[in-house]
mmCIF file of C-alpha atoms and ligand atoms in Angstrom:
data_model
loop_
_atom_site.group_PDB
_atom_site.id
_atom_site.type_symbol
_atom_site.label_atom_id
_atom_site.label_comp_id
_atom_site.label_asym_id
_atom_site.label_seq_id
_atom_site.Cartn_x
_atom_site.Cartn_y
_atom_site.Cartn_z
ATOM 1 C CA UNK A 17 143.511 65.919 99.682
ATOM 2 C CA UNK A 18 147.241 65.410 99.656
ATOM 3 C CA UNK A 19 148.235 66.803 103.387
ATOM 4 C CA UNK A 20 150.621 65.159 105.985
ATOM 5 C CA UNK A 21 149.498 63.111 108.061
ATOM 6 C CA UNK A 22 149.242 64.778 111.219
ATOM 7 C CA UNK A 23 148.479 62.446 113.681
ATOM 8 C CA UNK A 24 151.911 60.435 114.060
ATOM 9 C CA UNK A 25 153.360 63.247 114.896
ATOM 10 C CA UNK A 26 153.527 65.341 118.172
ATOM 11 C CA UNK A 27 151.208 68.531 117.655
ATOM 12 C CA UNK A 28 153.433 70.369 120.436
ATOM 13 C CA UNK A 29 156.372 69.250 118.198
ATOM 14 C CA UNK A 30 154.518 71.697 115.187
ATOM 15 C CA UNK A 31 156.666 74.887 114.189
ATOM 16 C CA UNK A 32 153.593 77.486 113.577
ATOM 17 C CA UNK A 33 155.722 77.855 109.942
ATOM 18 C CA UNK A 34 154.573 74.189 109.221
ATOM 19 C CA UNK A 35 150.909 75.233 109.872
ATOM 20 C CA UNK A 36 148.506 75.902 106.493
ATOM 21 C CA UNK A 37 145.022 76.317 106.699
ATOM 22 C CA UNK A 38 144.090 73.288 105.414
ATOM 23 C CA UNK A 39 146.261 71.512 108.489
ATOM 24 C CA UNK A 40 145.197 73.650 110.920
ATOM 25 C CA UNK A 41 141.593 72.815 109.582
ATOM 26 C CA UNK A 42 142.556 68.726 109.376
ATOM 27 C CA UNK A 43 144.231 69.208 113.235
ATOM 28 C CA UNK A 44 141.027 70.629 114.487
ATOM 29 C CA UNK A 45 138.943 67.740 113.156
ATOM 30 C CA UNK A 46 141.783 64.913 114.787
ATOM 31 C CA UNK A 47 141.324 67.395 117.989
ATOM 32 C CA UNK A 48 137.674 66.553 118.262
ATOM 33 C CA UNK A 49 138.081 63.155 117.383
ATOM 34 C CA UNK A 50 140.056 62.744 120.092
ATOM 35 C CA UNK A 51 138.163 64.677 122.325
ATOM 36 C CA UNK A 52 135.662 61.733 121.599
ATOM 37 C CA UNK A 53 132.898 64.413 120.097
ATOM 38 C CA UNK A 54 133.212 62.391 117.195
ATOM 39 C CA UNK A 55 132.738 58.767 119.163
ATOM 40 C CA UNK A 56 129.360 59.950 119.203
ATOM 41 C CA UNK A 57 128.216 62.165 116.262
ATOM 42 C CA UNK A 58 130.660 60.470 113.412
ATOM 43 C CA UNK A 59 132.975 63.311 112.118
ATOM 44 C CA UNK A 60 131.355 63.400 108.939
ATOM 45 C CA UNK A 61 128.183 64.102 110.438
ATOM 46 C CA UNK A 62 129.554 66.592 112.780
ATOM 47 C CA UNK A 63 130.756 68.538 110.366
ATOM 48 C CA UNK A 64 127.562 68.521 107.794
ATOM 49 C CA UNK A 65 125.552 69.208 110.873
ATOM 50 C CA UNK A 66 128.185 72.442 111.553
ATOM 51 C CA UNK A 67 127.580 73.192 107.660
ATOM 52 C CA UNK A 68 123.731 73.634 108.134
ATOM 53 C CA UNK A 69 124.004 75.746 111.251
ATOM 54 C CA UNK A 70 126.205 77.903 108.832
ATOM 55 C CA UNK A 71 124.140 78.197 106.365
ATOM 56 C CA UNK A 72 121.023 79.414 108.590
ATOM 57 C CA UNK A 73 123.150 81.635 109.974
ATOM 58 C CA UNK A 74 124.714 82.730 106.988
ATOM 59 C CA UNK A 75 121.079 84.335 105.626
ATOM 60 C CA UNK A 76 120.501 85.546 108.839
ATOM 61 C CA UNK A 77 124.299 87.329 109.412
ATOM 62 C CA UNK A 78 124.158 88.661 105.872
ATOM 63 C CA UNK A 79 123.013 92.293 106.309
ATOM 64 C CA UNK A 80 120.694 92.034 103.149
ATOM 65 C CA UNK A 81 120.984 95.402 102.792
ATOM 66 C CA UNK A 82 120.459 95.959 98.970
ATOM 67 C CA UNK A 83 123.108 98.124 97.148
ATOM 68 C CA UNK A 84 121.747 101.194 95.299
ATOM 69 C CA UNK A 85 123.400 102.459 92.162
ATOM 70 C CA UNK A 86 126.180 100.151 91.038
ATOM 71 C CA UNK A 87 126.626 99.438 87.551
ATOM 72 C CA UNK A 88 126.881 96.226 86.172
ATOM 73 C CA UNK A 89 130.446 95.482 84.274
ATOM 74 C CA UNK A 90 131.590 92.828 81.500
ATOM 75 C CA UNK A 91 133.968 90.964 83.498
ATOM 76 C CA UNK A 92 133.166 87.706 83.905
ATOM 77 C CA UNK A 93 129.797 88.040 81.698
ATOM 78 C CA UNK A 94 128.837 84.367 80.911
ATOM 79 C CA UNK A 95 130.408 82.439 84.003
ATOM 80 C CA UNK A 96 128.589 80.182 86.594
ATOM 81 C CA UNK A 97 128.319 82.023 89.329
ATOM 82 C CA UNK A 98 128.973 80.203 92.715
ATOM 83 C CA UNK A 99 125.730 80.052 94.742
ATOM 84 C CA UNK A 100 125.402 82.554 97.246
ATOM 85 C CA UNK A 101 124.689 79.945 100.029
ATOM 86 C CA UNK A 102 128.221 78.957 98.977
ATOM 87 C CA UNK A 103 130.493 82.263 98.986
ATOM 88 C CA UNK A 104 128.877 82.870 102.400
ATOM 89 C CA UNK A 105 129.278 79.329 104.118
ATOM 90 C CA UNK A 106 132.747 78.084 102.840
ATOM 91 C CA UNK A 107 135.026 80.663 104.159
ATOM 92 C CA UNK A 108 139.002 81.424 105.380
ATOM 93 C CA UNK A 109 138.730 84.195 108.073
ATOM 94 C CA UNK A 110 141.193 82.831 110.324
ATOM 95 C CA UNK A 111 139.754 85.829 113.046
ATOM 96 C CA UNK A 112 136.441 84.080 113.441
ATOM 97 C CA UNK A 113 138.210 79.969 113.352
ATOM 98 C CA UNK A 114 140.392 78.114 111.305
ATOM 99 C CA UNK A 115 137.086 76.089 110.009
ATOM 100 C CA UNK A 116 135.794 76.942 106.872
ATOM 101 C CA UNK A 117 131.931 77.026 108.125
ATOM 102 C CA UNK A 118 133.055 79.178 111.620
ATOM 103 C CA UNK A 119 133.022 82.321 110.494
ATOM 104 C CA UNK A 120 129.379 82.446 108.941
ATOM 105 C CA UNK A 121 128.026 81.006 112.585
ATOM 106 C CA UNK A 122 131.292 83.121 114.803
ATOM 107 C CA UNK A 123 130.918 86.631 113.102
ATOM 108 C CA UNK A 124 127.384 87.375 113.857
ATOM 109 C CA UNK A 125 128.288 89.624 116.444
ATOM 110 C CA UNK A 126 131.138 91.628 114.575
ATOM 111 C CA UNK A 127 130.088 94.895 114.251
ATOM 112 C CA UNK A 128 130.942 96.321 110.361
ATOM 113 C CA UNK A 129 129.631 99.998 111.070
ATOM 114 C CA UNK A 130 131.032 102.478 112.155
ATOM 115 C CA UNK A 131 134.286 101.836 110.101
ATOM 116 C CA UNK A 132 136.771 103.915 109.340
ATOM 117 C CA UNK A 133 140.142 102.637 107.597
ATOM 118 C CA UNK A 134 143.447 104.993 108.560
ATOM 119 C CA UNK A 135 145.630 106.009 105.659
ATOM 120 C CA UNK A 136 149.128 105.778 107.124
ATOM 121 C CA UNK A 137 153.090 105.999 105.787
ATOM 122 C CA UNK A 138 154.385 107.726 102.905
ATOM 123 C CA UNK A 139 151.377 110.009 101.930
ATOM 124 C CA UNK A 140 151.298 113.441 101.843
ATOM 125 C CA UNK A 141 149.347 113.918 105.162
ATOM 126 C CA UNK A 142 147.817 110.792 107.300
ATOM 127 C CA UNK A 143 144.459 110.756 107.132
ATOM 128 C CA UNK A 144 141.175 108.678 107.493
ATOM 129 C CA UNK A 145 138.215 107.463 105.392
ATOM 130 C CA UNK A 146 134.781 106.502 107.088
ATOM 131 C CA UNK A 147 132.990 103.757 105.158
ATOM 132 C CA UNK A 148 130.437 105.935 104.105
ATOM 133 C CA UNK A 149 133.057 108.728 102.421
ATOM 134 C CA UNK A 150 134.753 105.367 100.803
ATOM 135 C CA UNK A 151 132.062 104.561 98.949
ATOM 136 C CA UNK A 152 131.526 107.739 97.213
ATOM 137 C CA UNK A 153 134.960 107.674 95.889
ATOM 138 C CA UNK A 154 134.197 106.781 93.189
ATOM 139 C CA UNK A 155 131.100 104.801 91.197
ATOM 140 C CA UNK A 156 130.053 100.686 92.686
ATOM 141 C CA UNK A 157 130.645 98.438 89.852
ATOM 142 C CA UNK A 158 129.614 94.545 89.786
ATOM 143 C CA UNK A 159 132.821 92.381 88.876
ATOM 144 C CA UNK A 160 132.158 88.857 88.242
ATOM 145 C CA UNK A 161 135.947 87.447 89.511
ATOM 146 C CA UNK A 162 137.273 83.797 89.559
ATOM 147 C CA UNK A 163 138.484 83.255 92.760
ATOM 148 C CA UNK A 164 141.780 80.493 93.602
ATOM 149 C CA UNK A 165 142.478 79.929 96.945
ATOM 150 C CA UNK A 166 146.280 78.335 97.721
ATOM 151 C CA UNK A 167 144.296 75.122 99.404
ATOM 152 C CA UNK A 168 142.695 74.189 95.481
ATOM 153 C CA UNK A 169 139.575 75.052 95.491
ATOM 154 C CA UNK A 170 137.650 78.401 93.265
ATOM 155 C CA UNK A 171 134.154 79.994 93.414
ATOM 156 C CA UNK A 172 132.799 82.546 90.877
ATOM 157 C CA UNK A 173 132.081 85.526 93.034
ATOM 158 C CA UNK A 174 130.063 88.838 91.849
ATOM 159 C CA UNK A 175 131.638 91.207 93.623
ATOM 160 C CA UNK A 176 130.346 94.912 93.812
ATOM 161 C CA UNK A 177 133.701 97.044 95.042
ATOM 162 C CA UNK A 178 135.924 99.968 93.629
ATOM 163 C CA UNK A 179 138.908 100.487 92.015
ATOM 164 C CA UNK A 180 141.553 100.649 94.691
ATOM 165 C CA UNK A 181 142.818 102.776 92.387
ATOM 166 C CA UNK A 182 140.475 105.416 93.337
ATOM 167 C CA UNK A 183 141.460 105.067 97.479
ATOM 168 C CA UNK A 184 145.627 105.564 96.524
ATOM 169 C CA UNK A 185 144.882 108.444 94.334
ATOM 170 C CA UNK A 186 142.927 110.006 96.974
ATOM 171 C CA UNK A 187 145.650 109.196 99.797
ATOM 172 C CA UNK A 188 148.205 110.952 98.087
ATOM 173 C CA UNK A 189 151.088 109.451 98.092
ATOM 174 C CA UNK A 190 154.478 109.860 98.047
ATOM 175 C CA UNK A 191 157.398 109.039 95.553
ATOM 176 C CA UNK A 192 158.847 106.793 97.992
ATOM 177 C CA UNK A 193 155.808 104.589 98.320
ATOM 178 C CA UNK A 194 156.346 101.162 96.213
ATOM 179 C CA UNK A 195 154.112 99.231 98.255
ATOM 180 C CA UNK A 196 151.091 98.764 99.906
ATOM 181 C CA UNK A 197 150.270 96.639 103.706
ATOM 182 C CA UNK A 198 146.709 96.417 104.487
ATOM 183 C CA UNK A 199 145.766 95.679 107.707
ATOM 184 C CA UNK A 200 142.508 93.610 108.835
ATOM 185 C CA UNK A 201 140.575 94.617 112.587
ATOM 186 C CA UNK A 202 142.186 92.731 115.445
ATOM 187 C CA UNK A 203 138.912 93.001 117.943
ATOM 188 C CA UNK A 204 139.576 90.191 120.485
ATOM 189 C CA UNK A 205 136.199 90.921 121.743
ATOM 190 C CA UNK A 206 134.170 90.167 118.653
ATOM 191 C CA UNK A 207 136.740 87.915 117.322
ATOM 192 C CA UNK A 208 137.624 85.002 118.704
ATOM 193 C CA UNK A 209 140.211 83.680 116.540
ATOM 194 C CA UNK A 210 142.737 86.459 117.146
ATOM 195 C CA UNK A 211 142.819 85.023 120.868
ATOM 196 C CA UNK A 212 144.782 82.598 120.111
ATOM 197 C CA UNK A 213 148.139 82.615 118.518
ATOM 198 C CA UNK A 214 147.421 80.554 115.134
ATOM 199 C CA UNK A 215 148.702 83.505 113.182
ATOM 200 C CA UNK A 216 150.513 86.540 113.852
ATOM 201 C CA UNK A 217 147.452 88.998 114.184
ATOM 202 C CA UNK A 218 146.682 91.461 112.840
ATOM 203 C CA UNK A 219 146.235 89.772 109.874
ATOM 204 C CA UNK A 220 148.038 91.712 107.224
ATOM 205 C CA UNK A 221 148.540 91.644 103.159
ATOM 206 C CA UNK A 222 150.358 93.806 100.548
ATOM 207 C CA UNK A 223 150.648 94.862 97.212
ATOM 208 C CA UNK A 224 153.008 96.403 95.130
ATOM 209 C CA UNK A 225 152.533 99.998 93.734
ATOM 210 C CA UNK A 226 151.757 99.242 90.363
ATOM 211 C CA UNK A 227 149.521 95.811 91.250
ATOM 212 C CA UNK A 228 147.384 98.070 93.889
ATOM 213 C CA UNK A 229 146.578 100.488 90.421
ATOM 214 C CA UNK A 230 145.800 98.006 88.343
ATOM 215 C CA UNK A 231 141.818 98.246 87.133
ATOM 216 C CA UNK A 232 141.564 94.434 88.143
ATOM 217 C CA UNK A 233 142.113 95.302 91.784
ATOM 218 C CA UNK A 234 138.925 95.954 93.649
ATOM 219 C CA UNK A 235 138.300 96.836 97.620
ATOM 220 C CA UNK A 236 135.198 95.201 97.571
ATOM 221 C CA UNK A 237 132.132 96.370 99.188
ATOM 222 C CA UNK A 238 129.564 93.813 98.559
ATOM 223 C CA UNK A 239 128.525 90.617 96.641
ATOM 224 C CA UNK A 240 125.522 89.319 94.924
ATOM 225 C CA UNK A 241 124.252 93.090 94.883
ATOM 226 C CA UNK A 242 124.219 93.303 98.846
ATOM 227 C CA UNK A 243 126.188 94.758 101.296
ATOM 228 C CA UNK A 244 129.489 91.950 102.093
ATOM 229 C CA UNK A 245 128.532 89.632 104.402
ATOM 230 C CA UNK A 246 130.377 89.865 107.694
ATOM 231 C CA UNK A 247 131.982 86.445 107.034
ATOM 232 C CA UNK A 248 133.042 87.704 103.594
ATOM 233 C CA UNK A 249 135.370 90.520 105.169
ATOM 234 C CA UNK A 250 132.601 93.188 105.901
ATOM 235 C CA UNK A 251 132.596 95.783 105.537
ATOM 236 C CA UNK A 252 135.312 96.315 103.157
ATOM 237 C CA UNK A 253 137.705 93.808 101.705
ATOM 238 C CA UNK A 254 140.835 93.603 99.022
ATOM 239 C CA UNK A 255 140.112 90.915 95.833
ATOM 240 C CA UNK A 256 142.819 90.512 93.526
ATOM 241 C CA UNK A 257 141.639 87.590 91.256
ATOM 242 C CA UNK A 258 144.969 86.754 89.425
ATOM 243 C CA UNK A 259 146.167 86.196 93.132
ATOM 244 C CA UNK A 260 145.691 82.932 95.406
ATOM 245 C CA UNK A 261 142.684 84.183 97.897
ATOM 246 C CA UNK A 262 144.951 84.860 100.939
ATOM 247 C CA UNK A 263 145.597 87.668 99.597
ATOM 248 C CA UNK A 264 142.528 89.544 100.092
ATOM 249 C CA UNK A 265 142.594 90.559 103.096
ATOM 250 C CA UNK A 266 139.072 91.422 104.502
ATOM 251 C CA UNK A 267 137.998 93.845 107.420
ATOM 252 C CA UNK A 268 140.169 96.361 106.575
ATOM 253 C CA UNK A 269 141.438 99.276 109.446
ATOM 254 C CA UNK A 270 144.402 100.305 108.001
ATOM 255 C CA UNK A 271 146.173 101.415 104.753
ATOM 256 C CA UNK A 272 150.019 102.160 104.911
ATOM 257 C CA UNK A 273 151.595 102.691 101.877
ATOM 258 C CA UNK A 274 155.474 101.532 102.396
ATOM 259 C CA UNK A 275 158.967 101.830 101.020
ATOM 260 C CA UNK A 276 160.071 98.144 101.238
ATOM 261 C CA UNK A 277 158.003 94.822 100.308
ATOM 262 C CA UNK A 278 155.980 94.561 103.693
ATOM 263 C CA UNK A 279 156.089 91.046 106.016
ATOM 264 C CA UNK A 280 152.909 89.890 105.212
ATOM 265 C CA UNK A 281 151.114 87.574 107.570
ATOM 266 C CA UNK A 282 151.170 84.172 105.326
ATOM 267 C CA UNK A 283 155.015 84.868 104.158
ATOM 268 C CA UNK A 284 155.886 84.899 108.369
ATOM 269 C CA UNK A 285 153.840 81.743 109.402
ATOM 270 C CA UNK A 286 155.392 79.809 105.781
ATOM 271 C CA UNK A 287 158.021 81.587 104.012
ATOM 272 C CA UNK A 288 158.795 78.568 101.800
ATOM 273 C CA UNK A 289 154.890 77.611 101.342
ATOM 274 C CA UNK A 290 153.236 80.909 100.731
ATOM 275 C CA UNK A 291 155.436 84.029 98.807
ATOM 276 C CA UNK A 292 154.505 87.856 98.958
ATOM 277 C CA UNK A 293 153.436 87.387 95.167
ATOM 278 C CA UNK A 294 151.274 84.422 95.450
ATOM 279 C CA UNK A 295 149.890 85.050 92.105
ATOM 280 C CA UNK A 296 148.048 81.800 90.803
ATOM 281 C CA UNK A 297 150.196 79.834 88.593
ATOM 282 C CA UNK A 298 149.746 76.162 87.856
ATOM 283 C CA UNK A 299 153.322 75.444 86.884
ATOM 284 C CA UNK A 300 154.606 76.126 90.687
ATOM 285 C CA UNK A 301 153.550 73.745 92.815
ATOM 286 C CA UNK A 302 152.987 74.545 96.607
ATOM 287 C CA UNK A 303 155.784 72.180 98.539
ATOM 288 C CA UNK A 304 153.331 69.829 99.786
ATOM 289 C CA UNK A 305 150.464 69.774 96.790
ATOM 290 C CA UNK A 306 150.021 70.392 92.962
ATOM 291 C CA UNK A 307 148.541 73.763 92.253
ATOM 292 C CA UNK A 308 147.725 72.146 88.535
ATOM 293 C CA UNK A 309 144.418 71.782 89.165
ATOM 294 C CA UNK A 310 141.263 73.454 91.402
ATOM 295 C CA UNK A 311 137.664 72.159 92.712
ATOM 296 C CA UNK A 312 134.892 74.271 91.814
ATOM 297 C CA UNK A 313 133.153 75.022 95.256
ATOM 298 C CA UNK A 314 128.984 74.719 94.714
ATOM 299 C CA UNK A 315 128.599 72.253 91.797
ATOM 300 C CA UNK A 316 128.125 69.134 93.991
ATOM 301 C CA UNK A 317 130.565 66.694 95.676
ATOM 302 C CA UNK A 318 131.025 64.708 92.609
ATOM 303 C CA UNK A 319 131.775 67.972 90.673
ATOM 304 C CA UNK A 320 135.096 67.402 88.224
ATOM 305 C CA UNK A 321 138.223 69.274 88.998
ATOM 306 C CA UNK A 322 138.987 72.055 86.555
ATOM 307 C CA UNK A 323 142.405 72.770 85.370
ATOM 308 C CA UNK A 324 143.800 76.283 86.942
ATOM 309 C CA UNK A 325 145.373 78.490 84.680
ATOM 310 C CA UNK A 326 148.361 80.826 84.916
ATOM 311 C CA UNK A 327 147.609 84.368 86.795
ATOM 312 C CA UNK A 328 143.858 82.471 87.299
ATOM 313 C CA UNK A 329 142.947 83.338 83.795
ATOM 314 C CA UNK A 330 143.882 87.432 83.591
ATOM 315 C CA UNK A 331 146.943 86.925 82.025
ATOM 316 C CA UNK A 332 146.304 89.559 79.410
ATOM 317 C CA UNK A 333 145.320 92.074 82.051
ATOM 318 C CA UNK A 334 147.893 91.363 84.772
ATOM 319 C CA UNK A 335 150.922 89.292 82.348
ATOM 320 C CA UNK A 336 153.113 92.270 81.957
ATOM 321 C CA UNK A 337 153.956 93.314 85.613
ATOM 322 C CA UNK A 338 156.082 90.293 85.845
ATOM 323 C CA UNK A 339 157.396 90.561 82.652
ATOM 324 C CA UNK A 340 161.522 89.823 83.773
ATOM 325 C CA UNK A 341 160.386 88.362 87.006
ATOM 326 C CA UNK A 342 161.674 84.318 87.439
ATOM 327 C CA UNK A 343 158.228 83.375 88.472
ATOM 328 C CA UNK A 344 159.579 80.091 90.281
ATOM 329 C CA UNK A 345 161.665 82.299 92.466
ATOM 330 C CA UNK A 346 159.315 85.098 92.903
ATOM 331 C CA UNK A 347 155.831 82.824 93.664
HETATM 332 N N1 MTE B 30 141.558 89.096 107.648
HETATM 333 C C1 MTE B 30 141.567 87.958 106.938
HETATM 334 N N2 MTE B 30 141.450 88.021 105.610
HETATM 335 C C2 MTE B 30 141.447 86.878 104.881
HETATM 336 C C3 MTE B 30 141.618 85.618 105.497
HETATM 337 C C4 MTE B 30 141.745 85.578 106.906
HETATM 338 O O1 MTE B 30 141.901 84.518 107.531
HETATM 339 N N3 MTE B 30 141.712 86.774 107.592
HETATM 340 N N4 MTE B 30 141.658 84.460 104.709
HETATM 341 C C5 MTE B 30 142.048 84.634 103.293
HETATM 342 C C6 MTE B 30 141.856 83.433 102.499
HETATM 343 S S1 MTE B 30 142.955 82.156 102.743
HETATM 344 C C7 MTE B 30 140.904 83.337 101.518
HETATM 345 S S2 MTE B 30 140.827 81.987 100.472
HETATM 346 C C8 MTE B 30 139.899 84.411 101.338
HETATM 347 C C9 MTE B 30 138.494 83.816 101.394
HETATM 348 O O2 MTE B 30 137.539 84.809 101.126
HETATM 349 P P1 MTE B 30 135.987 84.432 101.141
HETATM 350 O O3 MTE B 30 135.710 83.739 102.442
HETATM 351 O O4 MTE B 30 135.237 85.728 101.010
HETATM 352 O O5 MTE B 30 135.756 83.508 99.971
HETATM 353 O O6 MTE B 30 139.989 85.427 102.338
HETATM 354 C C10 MTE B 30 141.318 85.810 102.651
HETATM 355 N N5 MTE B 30 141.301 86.972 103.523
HETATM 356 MO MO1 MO B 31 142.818 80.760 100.854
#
């Protein structure tokens, strides 16, 4: 892993701009080391022994509630899916700890119902959706989606969701909305993360108009034919697969539809690392690593990289929204 090398420098000296999940992750592990946890246990082990708490948590904290009546889709007919023990034990949810095993063992007490996201800004009239009203919008289809996350590493996730297509044409809105924020629960009580100031909570994302319609875009509702996992952004989340995963923001309260492009929460902590596009593209290379290339989470540690590919592989379905866009510029 190309990342600076964190421990000649002061962490007080650390502009929370300079901070990317995979540093704040790498800082956590030189915390404990110095906190002489590691003296004992070896960090290595510390951390596998973390990983298998996580993952007898994770079947535990998944609701296993089966989903009835989704249909299954074409996308992504043929790939290897990502094991389920995987999706649900290697996550970023930032809200529940900055390490990727945290939130499968720190959300068990997050409470995904009763939900109900708030439909907010230029719309017609402000209004509300319960969970349950959400998913009748409009019929559950399985996507199979290749997920990138900005840190270079993908899963193969089969994702059962709706168009977010069908939630904007049932908010209404107005001409002047171009874009979209979406705004993940800030519960300091169930939520430990957001208690300290790693990011600028609430955690928020956006869209514009016309990538919000596109069919690719799904709020998903579940993976693997169950209800999502709390850990996976229960109990409903955004996944836009030609995007870098920060994008899809989980736990979602509110919906705002907006004039201007919004301030999204990865664009404040990192303007120059992380744009308001972020749409995967192996020729533009984050500052600090190549984005050329991704490791497929699940096949084993000796697994080979795979080459990433430009808008993750949906090119065809996603290409022509930038068509006139300077793609360096705009990442
Ligand atoms: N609210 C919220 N949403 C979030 C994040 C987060 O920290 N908080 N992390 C993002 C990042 S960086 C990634 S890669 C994906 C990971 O989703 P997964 O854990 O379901 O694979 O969630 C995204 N959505
Ligand atoms: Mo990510």
């Amino acid at each position: 892993m190309i990342i600076l090398n964190q421990s000649k420098r002061n962490p007080s000296n650390i502009q929370p701009s300079e901070i990317t999940p995979r540093e704040v992750f790498e800082h956590r592990r030189s915390f404990l080391k110095a906190a002489g946890f590691a003296l004992a246990a070896g960090s290595a082990l510390l951390l596998s022994g973390k990983t298998l708490a996580a993952e007898k948590v994770a079947f535990k904290a998944g609701t296993g509630q089966k989903i009835n009546g989704y249909s299954k889709t074409a996308y992504g007919a043929g790939e290897q899916l990502t094991p389920y023990k995987d999706i649900t034990t290697y996550n970023n949810y930032y809200e529940f700890g900055t390490g990727k095993s945290d939130p499968a063992i720190e959300a068990v007490l997050f409470k995904p119902r009763p939900w109900t996201i708030s439909i907010e800004g230029h719309v017609k009239k402000a209004k509300s959706i319960s969970i349950e009203d959400l998913l009748k919008l409009a019929p559950l289809e399985e996507r199979i989606y290749r997920m990138r996350c900005v840190e270079g590493w993908s899963m193969v996730i089969p994702w059962v969701g709706l168009p977010l297509a069908s939630l904007v044409k049932w908010a209404d809105p107005t001409g002047n909305a171009k874009y979209i924020e979406f705004i993940s629960a800030n519960d300091s009580l169930t939520m430990p993360g957001v208690r300290s100031p790693i990011l600028d909570w609430p955690y928020t994302e956006g869209l514009r108009m016309d990538e919000a319609i596109n069919p690719l875009t799904l709020l998903a509702v579940g993976l693997y034919g169950e209800y999502l996992p709390n850990q996976n952004g229960a109990p409903v989340r955004l996944v836009t697969p030609w995007k870098y995963g920060f994008k899809g923001a989980k736990a979602i309260v509110k919906i705002r539809f907006v004039e201007k492009m919004p301030l999204t929460t990865w664009v404040k902590a990192g303007p120059n690392e992380y744009g308001f596009y972020a749409n995967v593209n192996p020729n533009v290379d984050h500052p600090r690593w190549s984005q050329s290339s991704e490791k497929p989470i699940g096949r084993g540690l000796f697994a080979d990289r795979i080459k990433t590919k430009m808008f993750n592989g949906y090119s065809e379905q996603v290409g022509q929204m930038y068509a006139g866009l300077d793609l360096n510029k705009n990442f």
